[in-house]
Coordinates of C-alpha atoms in Angstrom, one line a residue:
M290 CA 16.0 -32.7 7.4
S291 CA 17.4 -33.9 10.7
I292 CA 15.7 -33.2 14.2
T293 CA 18.8 -30.8 15.2
R294 CA 18.9 -29.0 12.0
K295 CA 14.8 -28.1 12.4
I296 CA 15.2 -27.2 15.9
V297 CA 17.7 -24.6 15.4
L298 CA 16.0 -23.5 12.3
Y299 CA 13.1 -23.1 14.0
S300 CA 14.4 -21.7 17.0
L301 CA 16.2 -18.7 14.6
L302 CA 12.8 -18.6 12.9
I303 CA 11.1 -17.8 16.3
L304 CA 13.9 -15.8 17.6
S305 CA 13.4 -13.4 14.5
V306 CA 9.7 -13.2 14.7
L307 CA 10.4 -11.9 18.4
F308 CA 12.9 -9.6 17.5
M309 CA 10.8 -8.2 14.6
M310 CA 7.8 -8.1 16.2
F311 CA 9.0 -6.2 19.8
P312 CA 8.9 -2.6 18.8
I313 CA 5.3 -3.3 17.7
F314 CA 4.5 -4.8 20.8
Y315 CA 6.7 -2.0 23.2
A316 CA 4.3 0.4 20.9
L317 CA 1.6 -1.0 21.5
M318 CA 2.5 -1.2 25.3
I319 CA 3.4 2.4 25.8
S320 CA 0.0 3.6 24.3
F321 CA -1.5 2.0 27.7
M322 CA 0.9 3.5 30.0
Q323 CA 1.2 6.8 31.7
G324 CA 3.9 9.3 31.8
G325 CA 5.8 8.1 34.3
E326 CA 5.7 4.9 33.8
I327 CA 7.6 5.4 30.3
L328 CA 10.3 7.6 31.6
R329 CA 10.9 4.1 34.3
G330 CA 11.1 2.5 31.5
N331 CA 8.7 -0.2 32.3
L332 CA 8.2 -3.0 30.0
I333 CA 4.2 -3.6 30.6
P334 CA 2.3 -0.6 31.7
D335 CA 1.0 -1.0 35.9
S336 CA -2.5 -0.3 34.9
F337 CA -4.2 -0.7 31.4
T338 CA -5.5 2.7 30.5
F339 CA -7.6 4.5 27.1
A340 CA -7.5 7.7 28.3
N341 CA -3.8 7.9 25.3
Y342 CA -6.4 6.9 23.0
Q343 CA -9.0 9.7 23.8
S344 CA -6.2 12.2 24.1
A345 CA -5.0 11.0 20.7
F346 CA -8.7 11.8 18.9
E347 CA -8.5 15.1 20.9
K348 CA -5.8 16.4 20.1
V349 CA -6.3 16.3 16.4
P350 CA -8.6 15.1 13.7
L351 CA -8.0 11.7 13.8
F352 CA -10.7 10.8 12.3
Q353 CA -10.7 13.1 9.5
Y354 CA -7.3 11.6 9.0
L355 CA -7.6 8.8 8.8
W356 CA -10.9 8.8 6.1
N357 CA -8.4 10.7 4.1
S358 CA -6.1 8.0 4.5
F359 CA -8.8 5.3 3.8
Y360 CA -10.6 7.5 0.4
V361 CA -7.3 8.0 -0.7
S362 CA -5.7 4.7 -0.6
A363 CA -9.1 3.1 -2.1
V364 CA -9.6 5.1 -5.1
V365 CA -5.9 4.6 -5.5
M366 CA -6.2 1.4 -5.3
I367 CA -9.0 1.1 -7.7
G368 CA -7.4 3.2 -10.4
Q369 CA -4.0 1.3 -10.1
L370 CA -5.8 -1.8 -11.1
I371 CA -8.2 -0.3 -13.2
V372 CA -5.2 1.5 -15.7
S373 CA -2.7 -1.7 -15.2
S374 CA -5.1 -4.3 -16.0
L375 CA -5.8 -2.6 -19.2
A376 CA -2.0 -1.5 -20.3
A377 CA -0.6 -5.5 -19.6
Y378 CA -4.1 -6.6 -21.8
A379 CA -2.6 -4.6 -24.3
F380 CA 0.9 -5.3 -24.1
V381 CA 0.2 -9.2 -24.5
F382 CA -3.1 -9.7 -26.8
M383 CA -3.0 -6.3 -28.7
T384 CA -0.3 -6.6 -31.5
F385 CA 0.7 -2.9 -32.5
K386 CA 3.9 -0.9 -33.7
G387 CA 6.5 -0.4 -30.9
R388 CA 4.8 -2.3 -28.4
D389 CA 7.8 -3.6 -26.8
F390 CA 9.4 -0.6 -27.3
I391 CA 7.0 1.2 -25.3
F392 CA 6.9 -1.4 -22.5
F393 CA 10.8 -1.0 -22.1
V394 CA 10.4 2.5 -22.0
F395 CA 7.2 2.2 -19.6
I396 CA 8.9 -0.2 -17.5
S397 CA 12.4 1.4 -17.2
T398 CA 10.6 4.2 -15.2
M399 CA 10.5 2.4 -12.5
M400 CA 14.3 2.8 -12.0
I401 CA 13.5 6.5 -11.9
P402 CA 13.5 7.7 -8.4
W403 CA 10.1 9.0 -7.0
E404 CA 12.2 12.7 -5.6
A405 CA 13.3 13.2 -8.9
T406 CA 10.2 13.4 -10.4
M407 CA 8.2 15.4 -7.4
V408 CA 8.7 18.4 -8.8
P409 CA 7.7 18.6 -11.9
N410 CA 4.9 16.8 -11.1
F411 CA 3.7 19.1 -8.2
L412 CA 4.3 21.6 -10.9
T413 CA 1.6 20.2 -12.8
V414 CA -1.1 19.4 -10.2
Q415 CA -0.1 23.5 -9.6
K416 CA -1.3 24.3 -12.8
L417 CA -4.3 21.9 -12.4
G418 CA -5.1 23.8 -9.4
W419 CA -5.7 20.6 -7.9
L420 CA -4.1 21.2 -5.0
N421 CA -5.6 21.0 -1.1
S422 CA -8.0 18.4 -2.7
Y423 CA -7.9 14.5 -3.7
S424 CA -7.0 14.7 -6.9
S425 CA -3.4 15.5 -6.3
L426 CA -3.7 12.5 -4.0
T427 CA -4.8 10.0 -6.3
I428 CA -4.6 10.9 -9.5
P429 CA -0.6 10.9 -10.2
F430 CA -0.7 7.6 -9.1
F431 CA -3.2 5.3 -10.7
A432 CA -0.7 4.8 -13.9
L433 CA 1.5 1.8 -11.9
A434 CA 4.7 0.9 -13.7
F435 CA 5.4 -2.5 -11.3
G436 CA 1.8 -3.4 -11.4
T437 CA 1.2 -3.3 -15.4
F438 CA 4.8 -5.4 -14.8
L439 CA 3.2 -7.8 -12.5
L440 CA -0.2 -8.3 -14.3
R441 CA 1.4 -8.6 -17.8
Q442 CA 3.6 -11.7 -16.3
Q443 CA 0.1 -13.3 -14.8
F444 CA -1.3 -12.3 -18.1
K445 CA 1.3 -14.1 -20.3
T446 CA 0.0 -17.4 -18.8
I447 CA -3.0 -17.2 -20.8
P448 CA -2.7 -19.5 -23.7
K449 CA -2.7 -16.9 -26.8
E450 CA -4.8 -19.7 -28.8
L451 CA -7.9 -18.9 -26.2
F452 CA -7.8 -15.7 -27.3
E453 CA -7.7 -16.4 -31.1
A454 CA -10.4 -18.9 -30.3
S455 CA -12.7 -15.7 -28.5
Q456 CA -12.2 -13.5 -31.6
V457 CA -13.2 -16.6 -34.3
A458 CA -16.0 -16.9 -32.3
G459 CA -17.0 -13.0 -32.8
I460 CA -16.0 -12.4 -29.1
S461 CA -15.1 -8.9 -28.2
R462 CA -11.6 -7.8 -26.9
F463 CA -13.3 -6.0 -23.7
R464 CA -15.5 -9.3 -23.4
F465 CA -12.8 -11.1 -23.3
F466 CA -10.9 -9.4 -20.8
W467 CA -13.7 -9.2 -18.7
N468 CA -14.7 -12.4 -18.3
V469 CA -11.6 -14.5 -19.2
V470 CA -8.5 -12.5 -18.2
L471 CA -9.4 -10.9 -14.9
P472 CA -10.9 -13.8 -13.3
V473 CA -8.1 -16.3 -14.0
S474 CA -6.1 -13.6 -12.4
K475 CA -7.9 -13.0 -9.4
T476 CA -5.0 -13.8 -7.1
S477 CA -2.4 -11.4 -9.0
L478 CA -5.3 -8.4 -8.7
I479 CA -5.8 -9.1 -5.0
T480 CA -1.7 -8.6 -5.1
L481 CA -1.7 -5.4 -6.5
G482 CA -4.3 -4.1 -4.6
I483 CA -3.4 -4.8 -0.9
Y484 CA 0.4 -3.6 -2.6
S485 CA -1.4 0.0 -3.5
F486 CA -3.4 0.1 -1.1
L487 CA -0.4 -0.4 1.8
T488 CA 1.8 1.8 -0.1
T489 CA -0.6 4.5 -0.9
W490 CA -1.4 4.4 3.3
N491 CA 2.3 4.8 4.2
M492 CA 3.0 7.8 2.2
Y493 CA 3.9 10.8 3.6
L494 CA 6.0 13.5 1.4
W495 CA 3.5 13.6 -1.6
P496 CA 0.1 14.4 1.1
L497 CA 2.7 17.0 2.8
L498 CA 3.1 18.7 -0.1
V499 CA -0.4 19.0 -1.6
T500 CA -1.9 19.6 1.0
N501 CA -1.9 22.7 3.8
N502 CA -5.6 22.0 5.8
E503 CA -6.8 19.1 7.6
S504 CA -9.9 18.5 5.3
V505 CA -7.7 16.7 3.0
R506 CA -4.4 15.9 5.3
T507 CA -4.1 12.1 5.3
V508 CA -3.4 10.5 8.5
Q509 CA 0.7 10.1 8.4
I510 CA 0.6 14.0 8.6
G511 CA -1.1 13.6 11.2
L512 CA 1.2 11.4 13.0
K513 CA 4.2 14.0 12.4
Q514 CA 1.6 16.7 13.7
L515 CA 0.9 14.7 16.9
Q516 CA 4.7 13.4 17.3
S517 CA 5.7 17.3 17.4
Q518 CA 3.2 18.4 19.5
E519 CA 3.7 15.7 22.4
I520 CA 8.0 14.4 22.1
S521 CA 8.5 16.5 25.2
T522 CA 6.3 14.5 27.7
E523 CA 3.3 12.3 25.7
W524 CA 4.6 9.2 24.1
G525 CA 1.2 7.0 25.5
V526 CA -0.7 9.5 23.2
V527 CA 1.5 9.6 20.5
M528 CA 2.1 5.4 20.5
A529 CA -1.9 5.4 20.9
A530 CA -2.3 7.2 17.8
V531 CA 0.5 5.1 16.4
V532 CA -1.2 1.7 17.5
V533 CA -5.0 3.0 15.7
V534 CA -2.8 4.1 12.6
I535 CA -1.1 0.8 11.8
L536 CA -4.0 -1.6 12.7
P537 CA -5.9 -1.6 9.2
T538 CA -2.2 -2.6 7.7
L539 CA -1.9 -5.3 10.0
I540 CA -5.2 -6.8 9.4
L541 CA -4.7 -6.5 6.1
L542 CA -1.4 -8.3 6.0
F543 CA -2.7 -11.0 7.9
I544 CA -5.9 -11.5 6.2
G545 CA -4.0 -11.0 2.5
Q546 CA -0.6 -12.7 3.3
K547 CA -1.3 -15.7 1.4
R548 CA -2.4 -14.3 -1.5
L549 CA 0.1 -11.4 -1.3
Q550 CA 2.9 -14.4 -1.4
N551 CA 1.0 -16.5 -4.9
G552 CA 0.3 -13.2 -6.4
L553 CA 3.8 -12.1 -6.4
T554 CA 5.1 -15.6 -8.0
Q555 CA 2.7 -16.4 -9.9
G556 CA 3.4 -14.6 -12.9
A557 CA 6.9 -16.2 -12.6
I558 CA 6.3 -19.6 -12.3
K559 CA 5.3 -20.6 -16.6

């Protein structure tokens, strides 16, 4: 690649990064501004203050919302890893009648919009008595077609001869799954874990439907609640809460970015 093409390419990349990061940077700056500075359209605050952050935690139970989101996201992540890995293992290493057809039906659920299943899921949760509980926020999301597909593609890269040799040696299926399959697929498991955590953390509509008290509501609902209270005057308070909420997701993305990219492509390279 010529020097000119490199300069043009890197210039476009830098401009793209600036364009994508500007909203986050501006939100961060607003979180340190007073109301008058925001109305004047300042890009940088005249003086940095943490008063907006203090107000955000005082106006809504933000600590409780953050804990609820973290707990729900962690439970969903663990549940999806367990269910998806076991299902993918069955679809790859176990032979049973109609296996391919069942897998096709299972994967075809990815084409069904979430909105189409929301009402039946809500009625099911309601009949089970799970409204306003962590169960309604976690258990319905344990079975994930995308996670099963991702891990199945990774598990297929493991030679079948290795599984057959383990059967001849008298190693149980679960031991082979635990001691061989999972360690080899660590990158894909981390990828699925990050994806599950971030998706659950950013969920808004379902928690809004199945919860109506602060003890189990998640942080996205808290942001909307704060925005509804402060939309006319105190945008600095709202942006302070937004920064607090997106900070864990940004840290997780920066830490796991390389594994996330590798995990999404590893199963496709065989």
